[in-house]
Amino acid sequence: MISAPATFTRESRLNEMMIWVCGTLLGVLAADAVMGSYNAGISPLKPILFVMLAVAACIGLSMLNKPRFAPVALLVLLLPLVRIFDAVILARTDVSSIGQVGMDMITDQGLRAARWAAILAICLTTGSEIYEMLGLAKFSSIPGRFSGFNGHPNFPPLLLFEMLGFVFAFSPNFRLNCVIMGVAFVGVALTYGRSGFVVLALMGGFYILMNARRNLGFLIVIAAIAIPLVGVGFAIFQSQTEKGVVKDRNMSERLEAIYSFDLDKLKSPERVKDLSDAWEGVMAKPIFGHGTGVSGALWAPHNENI
């Protein structure tokens, strides 16, 4: 038996560590698992310590893997410096999204690590929402709507859509992607987000249509399983809107708009106000703007300034 060269074995192990260690750390960061559990009093680990550990581990493993960056990747690495310059020199905004430093460290195995990070983030986000629904923790700032680690029910759908985009782009396994999409569906459903369902329906529907011809048999089986499960799920969600003889009208109307897919009811007047507020922000400083990363602070979307 001829053994593999030591260098090959070492490189293989480093590659695997790059994928699973960095992917896990980035997935936990993306899902806000440490911050959410810390804010809820579940974990004593301070988020800043975990961020520093994650960034150091990702950079260290990337260096050990002899990274080869494309020129455009080097430009992406400048983004954290731009944000620091904006906050420290121009004094326009606070430094945020420190975890982006780790996300920017893309090497040969980086795409596989990003794929695993995206899958893990989807599972952690949905899992934390289910955990909250069962009454085992309190994360959400809005009663009746579950947010999981993210803290606000408007955030999980955005994260889930971003991570689904990674999965669809980097994973060729259609069946696995459908399962992950099902997990994301539960995560969006638990937030009772109307626009979230619209975006998920469009995003998932387009992806399925693009791959339907090659996976028709699998889709028929999935539909036979998923349709009854969706019906049971909506019945559970409906029961969550009723507390004894008291019915949460806001939540019941949201749920009715979602399962009937009534476009008139799915419309949100707050979104129109978001557009007017955004335009106000543009006109206030049309040339230089308000600074990088300011969209979630100074010009926050509706009902997030609570």
Rosetta silent file (secondary structure, phi, psi, omega in degrees, C-alpha in Angstrom):
SEQUENCE: MISAPATFTRESRLNEMMIWVCGTLLGVLAADAVMGSYNAGISPLKPILFVMLAVAACIGLSMLNKPRFAPVALLVLLLPLVRIFDAVILARTDVSSIGQVGMDMITDQGLRAARWAAILAICLTTGSEIYEMLGLAKFSSIPGRFSGFNGHPNFPPLLLFEMLGFVFAFSPNFRLNCVIMGVAFVGVALTYGRSGFVVLALMGGFYILMNARRNLGFLIVIAAIAIPLVGVGFAIFQSQTEKGVVKDRNMSERLEAIYSFDLDKLKSPERVKDLSDAWEGVMAKPIFGHGTGVSGALWAPHNENI
SCORE:     score description
SCORE:     0.000 S_00000001
   1 L     0.000  131.248 -179.426    0.000    0.000    0.000 S_00000001
   2 L   -97.643  121.051 -179.259    1.359    3.393   -0.998 S_00000001
   3 L   -80.580  152.250  178.927    0.680    6.093    1.574 S_00000001
   4 L   -71.186  146.874  177.901   -0.245    9.601    0.532 S_00000001
   5 L   -56.235  147.575 -178.208    2.500   12.223    0.773 S_00000001
   6 H   -61.701  -37.342 -178.700    2.629   14.033    4.105 S_00000001
   7 H   -65.171  -38.324  179.538    2.211   17.419    2.418 S_00000001
   8 H   -64.820  -43.366  179.233   -0.968   16.251    0.678 S_00000001
   9 H   -62.960  -42.757 -179.992   -2.395   14.950    3.979 S_00000001
  10 H   -64.141  -44.066  179.612   -1.510   18.190    5.747 S_00000001
  11 H   -64.996  -37.850  179.288   -3.072   20.314    3.001 S_00000001
  12 H   -64.675  -42.012  179.483   -6.203   18.163    3.018 S_00000001
  13 H   -66.206  -40.516  178.066   -6.587   18.555    6.760 S_00000001
  14 H   -64.692  -38.760  177.741   -6.083   22.302    6.558 S_00000001
  15 H   -63.185  -43.632  179.079   -8.658   22.503    3.785 S_00000001
  16 H   -64.325  -40.340  177.104  -11.176   20.565    5.866 S_00000001
  17 H   -63.351  -39.773  178.429  -10.488   22.792    8.873 S_00000001
  18 H   -59.191  -44.913 -176.727  -10.945   25.844    6.683 S_00000001
  19 H   -68.664  -52.362 -170.299  -14.336   24.615    5.520 S_00000001
  20 H   -83.285  -40.456 -179.759  -15.806   23.357    8.776 S_00000001
  21 H   -71.975  -53.496 -179.565  -14.201   25.616   11.390 S_00000001
  22 H   -65.398  -41.424  179.219  -14.447   28.879    9.460 S_00000001
  23 H   -61.162  -41.265  179.032  -17.822   27.944    8.006 S_00000001
  24 H   -66.128  -45.406  179.990  -19.203   27.165   11.462 S_00000001
  25 H   -61.668  -43.717 -179.334  -17.856   30.376   12.997 S_00000001
  26 H   -69.180  -35.432  177.165  -19.215   32.492   10.144 S_00000001
  27 H   -65.194  -40.904  177.349  -22.576   30.709   10.269 S_00000001
  28 H   -65.299  -40.003  177.225  -22.889   31.400   13.999 S_00000001
  29 H   -63.583  -46.492 -177.630  -21.928   35.041   13.376 S_00000001
  30 H   -61.827  -36.331 -178.503  -24.410   35.442   10.537 S_00000001
  31 L   -81.515   -3.222 -177.500  -27.246   34.021   12.646 S_00000001
  32 L    57.748   32.163 -175.300  -26.430   36.342   15.587 S_00000001
  33 H   -65.286  -42.208 -178.380  -26.485   33.216   17.744 S_00000001
  34 H   -70.596  -45.887 -179.797  -23.965   34.457   20.312 S_00000001
  35 H   -65.190  -43.058 -179.548  -25.421   37.960   20.561 S_00000001
  36 H   -64.166  -44.058  179.780  -29.007   36.697   20.695 S_00000001
  37 H   -69.949  -31.609  177.503  -28.318   34.110   23.375 S_00000001
  38 H   -69.493  -44.601  179.264  -26.271   36.638   25.362 S_00000001
  39 H   -64.849  -30.953  179.919  -29.034   39.274   25.225 S_00000001
  40 L   -84.419   -1.755  179.368  -31.589   36.661   26.294 S_00000001
  41 L    78.780   15.899 -178.792  -29.444   35.652   29.264 S_00000001
  42 L   -85.426  -39.886 -176.761  -28.848   32.129   27.936 S_00000001
  43 L  -119.316  139.569  177.175  -25.091   32.386   27.342 S_00000001
  44 L   -85.191   -6.262 -176.785  -22.468   34.287   29.388 S_00000001
  45 L   -71.328  121.848  179.452  -20.132   34.591   26.380 S_00000001
  46 L   -72.865  134.972 -176.342  -19.764   38.224   25.349 S_00000001
  47 H   -56.959  -37.974 -176.618  -20.333   38.733   21.609 S_00000001
  48 H   -63.565  -34.873  178.349  -17.204   40.876   21.137 S_00000001
  49 H   -66.811  -41.202  179.029  -15.008   38.039   22.442 S_00000001
  50 H   -66.860  -39.719  178.629  -16.580   35.581   20.020 S_00000001
  51 H   -60.563  -45.922  179.714  -16.202   38.034   17.109 S_00000001
  52 H   -62.188  -41.198  178.030  -12.492   38.484   17.885 S_00000001
  53 H   -64.151  -43.906 -177.778  -12.044   34.708   18.107 S_00000001
  54 H   -64.624  -44.691 -179.870  -13.917   34.132   14.843 S_00000001
  55 H   -63.616  -44.699  179.852  -11.969   36.788   12.938 S_00000001
  56 H   -63.079  -41.982 -179.405   -8.631   35.528   14.271 S_00000001
  57 H   -66.160  -42.815 -178.839   -9.479   31.914   13.439 S_00000001
  58 H   -66.285  -43.579  178.957  -10.670   32.726    9.918 S_00000001
  59 H   -66.417  -43.413 -178.554   -7.646   34.882    9.130 S_00000001
  60 H   -62.669  -47.269  179.633   -5.236   32.378   10.695 S_00000001
  61 H   -66.731  -33.349  177.459   -6.626   29.365    8.831 S_00000001
  62 H   -65.316  -41.359  179.298   -6.729   31.363    5.609 S_00000001
  63 H   -66.084  -39.193  178.780   -3.047   32.235    5.957 S_00000001
  64 H   -65.637  -27.414  179.757   -2.123   28.603    6.670 S_00000001
  65 L   -85.857   12.301  179.237   -3.955   27.588    3.499 S_00000001
  66 L    49.836   68.690 -174.639   -1.723   29.859    1.394 S_00000001
  67 L   -64.434  143.255  175.216   -4.532   32.065    0.108 S_00000001
  68 L  -122.227  108.206 -174.344   -4.516   33.227   -3.493 S_00000001
  69 L   -95.754  138.131  168.842   -6.652   36.336   -3.919 S_00000001
  70 L   -74.292  153.496 -179.346   -8.070   37.659   -7.138 S_00000001
  71 H   -53.482  -37.843 -178.667   -7.491   41.432   -7.551 S_00000001
  72 H   -67.085  -29.753  178.837  -11.161   42.167   -6.940 S_00000001
  73 H   -65.483  -35.631  178.044  -10.978   40.293   -3.602 S_00000001
  74 H   -63.925  -34.261  176.701   -8.289   42.696   -2.418 S_00000001
  75 H   -67.836  -37.660  178.470  -10.672   45.575   -3.085 S_00000001
  76 H   -63.957  -34.784  179.662  -13.354   43.835   -1.033 S_00000001
  77 L   -64.776  -17.801  179.024  -10.889   43.558    1.853 S_00000001
  78 L   -78.430  -14.254 -176.250  -10.744   47.363    1.944 S_00000001
  79 H   -57.667  -45.964  177.363  -14.421   47.636    2.951 S_00000001
  80 H   -59.682  -36.298  178.659  -13.793   47.294    6.716 S_00000001
  81 H   -66.512  -36.212  177.323  -11.113   49.998    6.447 S_00000001
  82 H   -63.265  -40.777 -179.335  -13.561   52.272    4.655 S_00000001
  83 H   -68.058  -39.660  177.599  -16.080   51.849    7.463 S_00000001
  84 H   -65.181  -42.780  177.425  -13.449   52.556   10.124 S_00000001
  85 H   -60.735  -41.039 -179.825  -12.309   55.671    8.212 S_00000001
  86 H   -62.806  -39.270 -176.708  -15.930   56.795    7.947 S_00000001
  87 H   -81.282  -43.170 -173.069  -16.476   56.420   11.688 S_00000001
  88 H   -83.590  -46.044 -175.334  -13.141   57.605   13.089 S_00000001
  89 L   -85.484  -52.738 -178.326  -12.031   60.315   10.639 S_00000001
  90 L   -82.364  -16.680  177.111  -15.297   61.616    9.205 S_00000001
  91 L    53.836   43.543 -178.876  -17.202   60.857   12.450 S_00000001
  92 L   -99.538  -37.248 -178.497  -20.410   60.123   10.557 S_00000001
  93 L  -142.158  169.146  175.142  -21.381   56.651   11.815 S_00000001
  94 L   -83.580  155.496  175.595  -20.341   53.988   14.293 S_00000001
  95 L   -72.926  127.351 -179.753  -18.208   51.032   13.271 S_00000001
  96 L  -138.588  174.083  178.032  -20.498   48.064   12.667 S_00000001
  97 L    54.366   51.278  179.599  -20.547   44.634   11.011 S_00000001
  98 L   -63.627  -30.407 -179.654  -17.138   43.638   12.346 S_00000001
  99 L   -61.383  -15.324 -179.532  -17.880   40.075   11.304 S_00000001
 100 H   -63.802  -26.369  178.485  -17.582   41.200    7.706 S_00000001
 101 H   -58.207  -44.543  178.695  -13.814   41.025    8.078 S_00000001
 102 H   -66.722  -39.201 -179.339  -14.091   37.274    8.417 S_00000001
 103 H   -65.175  -26.968 -177.949  -16.552   36.989    5.535 S_00000001
 104 L   -78.491  -12.248 -178.432  -14.122   38.830    3.279 S_00000001
 105 L   -83.606   80.322 -177.761  -11.359   36.248    3.777 S_00000001
 106 L  -102.263  120.994  177.237  -12.173   34.068    0.752 S_00000001
 107 L  -117.279 -162.317 -178.428   -9.582   31.486   -0.352 S_00000001
 108 L   -59.423  -38.606 -179.696   -9.733   28.374   -2.516 S_00000001
 109 L   -93.047    4.777 -175.052  -11.930   26.591    0.052 S_00000001
 110 H   -63.006  -37.032 -178.229  -13.806   29.765    0.938 S_00000001
 111 H   -66.586  -38.463  177.270  -16.847   29.040   -1.227 S_00000001
 112 H   -68.033  -36.762  176.153  -17.410   25.663    0.435 S_00000001
 113 H   -65.546  -40.400  179.236  -17.014   27.308    3.841 S_00000001
 114 H   -65.323  -37.126  178.117  -19.511   30.013    2.830 S_00000001
 115 H   -63.811  -45.854  178.193  -21.983   27.348    1.699 S_00000001
 116 H   -65.036  -39.740  178.493  -21.762   25.537    5.031 S_00000001
 117 H   -60.956  -40.717 -179.667  -22.000   28.879    6.894 S_00000001
 118 H   -65.482  -44.922  179.427  -25.180   29.744    4.975 S_00000001
 119 H   -62.427  -44.827 -179.533  -26.810   26.364    5.717 S_00000001
 120 H   -63.881  -41.401  179.890  -25.862   26.589    9.394 S_00000001
 121 H   -62.119  -40.258  177.883  -27.162   30.178    9.667 S_00000001
 122 H   -63.535  -45.501 -179.149  -30.535   29.131    8.209 S_00000001
 123 H   -66.302  -41.312  179.408  -30.826   26.195   10.627 S_00000001
 124 H   -66.172  -41.831 -179.536  -29.768   28.266   13.647 S_00000001
 125 H   -64.072  -50.368  179.435  -32.163   31.097   12.809 S_00000001
 126 H   -65.208  -41.168  179.200  -35.167   28.841   12.289 S_00000001
 127 H   -61.131  -40.577  179.444  -34.220   26.666   15.260 S_00000001
 128 H   -68.110  -31.994  176.440  -34.022   29.673   17.581 S_00000001
 129 H   -68.085  -42.073  176.981  -37.461   30.826   16.410 S_00000001
 130 H   -62.869  -41.373  177.747  -38.931   27.382   17.156 S_00000001
 131 H   -58.342  -41.721  178.500  -37.192   27.474   20.546 S_00000001
 132 H   -70.243  -39.773  179.839  -38.861   30.816   21.238 S_00000001
 133 H   -60.862  -34.274  179.925  -42.263   29.598   19.998 S_00000001
 134 L   -75.925   -1.628  177.728  -42.088   26.724   22.492 S_00000001
 135 L    80.736   16.667 -177.620  -41.728   29.289   25.285 S_00000001
 136 L   -87.620  -12.786  178.443  -38.176   28.267   26.187 S_00000001
 137 L  -159.309  164.315  177.906  -36.695   31.734   25.612 S_00000001
 138 L  -124.676  112.318  179.543  -37.692   35.311   24.835 S_00000001
 139 L  -114.587  -39.539 -168.350  -35.930   36.999   21.933 S_00000001
 140 L   -73.426  144.901  176.089  -38.509   39.066   20.031 S_00000001
 141 L   -91.357   -4.133  179.283  -39.225   42.741   20.731 S_00000001
 142 L  -120.997  117.817 -179.076  -42.752   42.426   19.275 S_00000001
 143 L   -59.871  139.714  176.727  -45.277   40.231   21.128 S_00000001
 144 L    89.577  -17.203  178.442  -46.833   37.453   19.059 S_00000001
 145 L  -117.619  134.637 -173.939  -44.119   37.417   16.403 S_00000001
 146 L   -98.887  139.253 -177.061  -41.016   35.271   16.807 S_00000001
 147 L  -122.746  -18.062 -175.984  -37.563   36.480   15.867 S_00000001
 148 H    65.826 -150.124 -175.790  -35.106   34.000   17.360 S_00000001
 149 H   -58.875  -25.915 -173.104  -31.552   35.195   17.850 S_00000001
 150 H   -68.852  -20.919  173.278  -32.071   38.216   15.576 S_00000001
 151 L    87.721  -24.580  178.691  -34.148   40.060   18.189 S_00000001
 152 L  -137.472  132.861 -174.593  -36.663   41.633   15.803 S_00000001
 153 L   -65.134  -11.503  175.777  -39.068   39.702   13.547 S_00000001
 154 L   -79.068  -18.456 -174.415  -38.214   41.854   10.523 S_00000001
 155 H   -82.311  -42.800 -176.608  -34.621   40.621   10.515 S_00000001
 156 H   -54.558  -43.905  179.071  -34.850   36.786   10.120 S_00000001
 157 H   -59.101  -40.351  179.242  -36.460   36.868    6.643 S_00000001
 158 H   -60.595  -46.127  179.072  -33.714   39.174    5.352 S_00000001
 159 H   -63.572  -43.879 -178.394  -31.020   36.894    6.717 S_00000001
 160 H   -63.257  -38.731  178.263  -32.745   33.769    5.419 S_00000001
 161 H   -65.738  -42.760  179.300  -33.055   35.229    1.903 S_00000001
 162 H   -61.432  -45.606 -178.541  -29.380   36.209    1.857 S_00000001
 163 H   -68.869  -35.781  175.377  -28.295   32.760    3.031 S_00000001
 164 H   -62.388  -36.855  176.564  -30.627   31.023    0.563 S_00000001
 165 H   -59.448  -42.187  175.613  -28.946   33.023   -2.181 S_00000001
 166 H   -61.266  -46.098 -177.523  -25.591   31.562   -1.095 S_00000001
 167 H   -62.936  -47.428  179.972  -27.041   28.044   -1.031 S_00000001
 168 H   -61.669  -36.416 -176.219  -28.661   28.334   -4.460 S_00000001
 169 H   -77.208  -37.082 -170.350  -25.481   29.792   -5.955 S_00000001
 170 H  -105.092  -12.983 -179.014  -22.909   27.450   -4.413 S_00000001
 171 L  -109.774  120.880  178.275  -24.770   24.146   -3.975 S_00000001
 172 L   -83.367   -4.117 -175.602  -25.585   22.067   -7.096 S_00000001
 173 L   -83.977  100.247 -175.991  -27.669   19.619   -5.028 S_00000001
 174 H   -63.338  -41.083 -177.720  -31.280   20.503   -5.884 S_00000001
 175 H   -65.572  -44.519  177.050  -32.807   18.117   -3.337 S_00000001
 176 H   -61.310  -42.267 -178.949  -30.681   19.425   -0.492 S_00000001
 177 H   -63.032  -35.856  177.365  -31.492   22.991   -1.510 S_00000001
 178 H   -66.379  -38.619  177.154  -35.236   22.221   -1.403 S_00000001
 179 H   -63.606  -45.387  179.228  -34.869   20.861    2.127 S_00000001
 180 H   -63.534  -37.309  176.935  -32.966   23.979    3.203 S_00000001
 181 H   -63.958  -36.035  176.031  -35.651   26.122    1.543 S_00000001
 182 H   -64.324  -39.475  176.513  -38.263   24.261    3.601 S_00000001
 183 H   -63.851  -42.112  178.187  -36.345   25.089    6.773 S_00000001
 184 H   -64.694  -34.444  178.338  -36.217   28.744    5.701 S_00000001
 185 H   -59.550  -43.269  177.846  -39.977   28.645    5.026 S_00000001
 186 H   -62.877  -41.503  179.620  -40.595   27.752    8.673 S_00000001
 187 H   -62.374  -40.507  177.828  -38.279   30.575    9.748 S_00000001
 188 H   -69.885  -40.496 -177.795  -40.142   33.127    7.640 S_00000001
 189 H   -60.978  -40.237 -176.436  -43.542   31.791    8.741 S_00000001
 190 L   -69.464  -15.527  176.138  -42.772   32.202   12.427 S_00000001
 191 L   -85.597  -12.584 -175.887  -42.113   35.915   11.955 S_00000001
 192 L    56.591   34.128 -179.027  -45.614   36.418   10.452 S_00000001
 193 L   -86.631  119.408 -177.691  -43.942   38.681    7.895 S_00000001
 194 H   -68.433  -51.538 -179.593  -46.176   39.457    4.921 S_00000001
 195 H   -65.558  -29.060  178.119  -43.510   40.780    2.590 S_00000001
 196 H   -61.695  -40.300  178.806  -41.236   37.943    3.684 S_00000001
 197 H   -68.095  -37.148  179.372  -43.664   35.395    2.280 S_00000001
 198 H   -62.709  -48.151 -178.889  -43.961   37.281   -1.000 S_00000001
 199 H   -64.841  -42.217 -179.991  -40.191   37.376   -1.486 S_00000001
 200 H   -63.841  -40.312  178.793  -39.779   33.726   -0.455 S_00000001
 201 H   -62.660  -42.896  179.827  -42.535   32.642   -2.866 S_00000001
 202 H   -68.764  -45.670 -177.302  -40.906   34.518   -5.743 S_00000001
 203 H   -66.045  -49.936 -179.309  -37.369   33.417   -4.901 S_00000001
 204 H   -69.285  -39.162  179.721  -38.201   29.772   -4.255 S_00000001
 205 H   -62.628  -41.912  179.387  -40.702   29.548   -7.111 S_00000001
 206 H   -65.582  -41.517  179.889  -38.205   30.858   -9.636 S_00000001
 207 H   -63.711  -41.960  179.838  -35.508   28.450   -8.401 S_00000001
 208 H   -66.126  -42.881  179.416  -37.882   25.469   -8.625 S_00000001
 209 H   -61.282  -36.421 -179.948  -39.063   26.417  -12.118 S_00000001
 210 H   -67.201  -22.722 -176.022  -35.462   26.635  -13.309 S_00000001
 211 H  -119.952    9.067 -171.879  -34.826   23.045  -12.161 S_00000001
 212 L   -66.242  -41.450 -174.621  -38.283   21.457  -12.497 S_00000001
 213 H   -61.134  -36.894 -177.177  -37.736   19.480  -15.720 S_00000001
 214 H   -85.472   -8.611 -175.105  -34.782   17.541  -14.321 S_00000001
 215 H  -135.865   34.543 -173.839  -36.425   16.867  -10.935 S_00000001
 216 H   -62.835  -45.302 -179.720  -40.116   16.392  -11.743 S_00000001
 217 H   -61.125  -43.978  179.093  -40.525   13.098   -9.854 S_00000001
 218 H   -62.939  -39.824 -179.447  -38.840   14.486   -6.749 S_00000001
 219 H   -66.188  -35.753  177.791  -41.034   17.601   -6.856 S_00000001
 220 H   -64.558  -43.620  178.648  -44.215   15.495   -7.021 S_00000001
 221 H   -63.849  -44.757 -179.802  -43.138   13.546   -3.926 S_00000001
 222 H   -61.882  -42.043  179.965  -42.167   16.753   -2.091 S_00000001
 223 H   -62.851  -39.849  179.679  -45.506   18.386   -2.965 S_00000001
 224 H   -64.727  -30.752  179.170  -47.415   15.377   -1.630 S_00000001
 225 H   -85.925  -42.040 -170.932  -45.533   15.657    1.658 S_00000001
 226 H   -73.297  -38.158 -175.542  -45.255   19.443    1.941 S_00000001
 227 H   -60.401  -48.052  175.924  -48.870   20.485    1.218 S_00000001
 228 H   -62.567  -38.033  179.693  -50.367   18.637    4.227 S_00000001
 229 H   -64.169  -38.627  177.720  -47.504   19.843    6.432 S_00000001
 230 H   -63.897  -40.891  177.640  -48.120   23.449    5.375 S_00000001
 231 H   -60.847  -44.404  177.806  -51.808   23.049    6.241 S_00000001
 232 H   -63.770  -40.702 -179.925  -50.938   21.713    9.699 S_00000001
 233 H   -61.801  -44.250  179.362  -48.406   24.509   10.140 S_00000001
 234 H   -65.344  -33.541  176.484  -50.912   27.246    9.352 S_00000001
 235 H   -64.211  -39.675  177.348  -53.358   25.671   11.811 S_00000001
 236 H   -65.878  -44.458  179.452  -50.664   25.861   14.504 S_00000001
 237 H   -62.308  -38.632  178.709  -49.869   29.465   13.613 S_00000001
 238 H   -62.615  -39.272  179.439  -53.571   30.315   13.737 S_00000001
 239 H   -66.096  -28.028  179.448  -53.802   28.859   17.232 S_00000001
 240 H   -69.357  -21.028 -179.247  -50.873   31.071   18.266 S_00000001
 241 L   -83.579   -5.899 -178.151  -52.954   34.178   17.475 S_00000001
 242 E  -116.053  124.745  177.071  -55.611   33.178   20.017 S_00000001
 243 E  -116.632   92.379 -174.818  -55.060   33.414   23.761 S_00000001
 244 L    68.705 -123.335  178.912  -58.165   31.960   25.342 S_00000001
 245 L   -92.394   -2.989 -178.476  -61.095   34.092   24.203 S_00000001
 246 E   -93.877  132.784 -179.304  -58.791   36.949   23.157 S_00000001
 247 E  -118.375  129.281  177.272  -57.703   37.083   19.518 S_00000001
 248 L   -77.427  104.151 -174.252  -54.737   39.059   18.251 S_00000001
 249 H   -65.489  -40.307 -178.967  -56.306   40.858   15.317 S_00000001
 250 H   -60.961  -45.921 -177.436  -53.030   42.083   13.858 S_00000001
 251 H   -70.152  -38.526  179.858  -51.502   38.611   13.808 S_00000001
 252 H   -66.564  -37.131  177.987  -54.669   36.937   12.491 S_00000001
 253 H   -68.164  -38.494  176.145  -54.922   39.469    9.653 S_00000001
 254 H   -61.389  -46.562 -177.979  -51.282   38.911    8.774 S_00000001
 255 H   -64.684  -40.759  178.933  -51.806   35.169    8.707 S_00000001
 256 H   -62.748  -41.638  179.238  -54.987   35.469    6.614 S_00000001
 257 H   -63.976  -35.403 -177.441  -53.192   37.660    4.076 S_00000001
 258 H   -71.679  -52.531 -174.670  -50.344   35.142    3.852 S_00000001
 259 H   -75.778  -19.714  174.523  -52.272   31.912    3.370 S_00000001
 260 H   -90.745  -10.266 -177.771  -54.808   33.517    1.019 S_00000001
 261 L    49.390   44.977  178.331  -51.972   35.321   -0.824 S_00000001
 262 L   -81.818  110.821 -174.891  -54.236   38.383   -1.073 S_00000001
 263 H   -63.868  -33.729  178.651  -52.049   41.072   -2.654 S_00000001
 264 H   -65.114  -41.821  179.377  -54.234   43.895   -1.327 S_00000001
 265 H   -75.394  -25.726  178.995  -53.883   42.622    2.228 S_00000001
 266 H   -74.377  -18.134  178.735  -50.187   41.899    1.730 S_00000001
 267 L   -66.207  141.381 -178.794  -49.553   45.540    0.936 S_00000001
 268 L  -121.941  119.029  178.970  -48.015   47.452    3.814 S_00000001
 269 H   -63.194  -23.995  178.745  -48.522   51.229    4.144 S_00000001
 270 H   -64.964  -29.180 -179.237  -45.345   51.346    6.219 S_00000001
 271 H   -66.710  -35.789  177.105  -43.336   50.378    3.131 S_00000001
 272 H   -63.580  -40.145  178.090  -44.532   53.495    1.360 S_00000001
 273 H   -66.120  -34.848  176.251  -43.340   55.531    4.320 S_00000001
 274 H   -57.256  -44.143 -178.906  -39.989   53.734    4.124 S_00000001
 275 H   -64.549  -41.933  179.705  -39.575   54.980    0.559 S_00000001
 276 H   -67.315  -37.960  177.331  -40.457   58.558    1.503 S_00000001
 277 H   -65.814  -40.483  178.848  -38.066   58.442    4.472 S_00000001
 278 H   -62.902  -42.189  178.914  -35.294   57.076    2.251 S_00000001
 279 H   -64.951  -36.262  176.559  -35.867   59.853   -0.267 S_00000001
 280 H   -61.861  -41.235  178.625  -35.766   62.394    2.576 S_00000001
 281 H   -65.474  -38.655  178.124  -32.400   60.979    3.614 S_00000001
 282 H   -63.998  -45.273 -177.335  -31.069   61.203    0.052 S_00000001
 283 H   -70.484  -26.123  179.358  -32.173   64.816   -0.318 S_00000001
 284 H   -66.724  -40.297  178.271  -30.707   65.787    3.061 S_00000001
 285 L  -139.410   75.467 -172.463  -27.172   64.852    1.910 S_00000001
 286 L   -71.558  -20.382 -174.565  -27.350   64.069   -1.810 S_00000001
 287 L   -93.055  -59.417 -172.824  -23.603   64.302   -2.541 S_00000001
 288 L   -99.394  -10.783  177.822  -21.653   62.655    0.283 S_00000001
 289 L    72.837 -172.579 -176.654  -24.448   60.741    2.002 S_00000001
 290 L  -101.881   -3.377  179.533  -24.748   59.900    5.698 S_00000001
 291 L   115.041  155.948 -179.717  -21.978   57.311    5.904 S_00000001
 292 L   -71.742  141.581  177.364  -21.516   53.576    5.348 S_00000001
 293 L    75.902   15.463 -175.519  -23.673   51.275    7.411 S_00000001
 294 L   -88.413  -10.517 -173.603  -26.125   54.007    8.417 S_00000001
 295 L   -61.826  -32.864 -179.371  -29.244   52.397    6.918 S_00000001
 296 L   -93.677    4.656 -177.939  -30.016   50.372   10.020 S_00000001
 297 L  -116.407  -71.525 -177.327  -29.285   53.170   12.483 S_00000001
 298 L   -74.263  -42.721 -178.259  -30.325   56.689   11.432 S_00000001
 299 L  -111.632   68.306 -177.502  -32.721   55.637    8.669 S_00000001
 300 L   -80.774  143.609  176.439  -34.210   52.476   10.153 S_00000001
 301 L   -61.137  170.492 -173.901  -37.166   50.724    8.498 S_00000001
 302 L   -58.659  150.696 -179.751  -40.574   50.877   10.127 S_00000001
 303 L    48.639   29.272  173.600  -41.175   49.611   13.698 S_00000001
 304 L  -109.102   -5.326  177.092  -37.490   48.966   14.314 S_00000001
 305 L   -93.863   52.675 -176.760  -36.852   52.063   16.456 S_00000001
 306 L  -102.940    0.000    0.000  -38.390   50.452   19.526 S_00000001
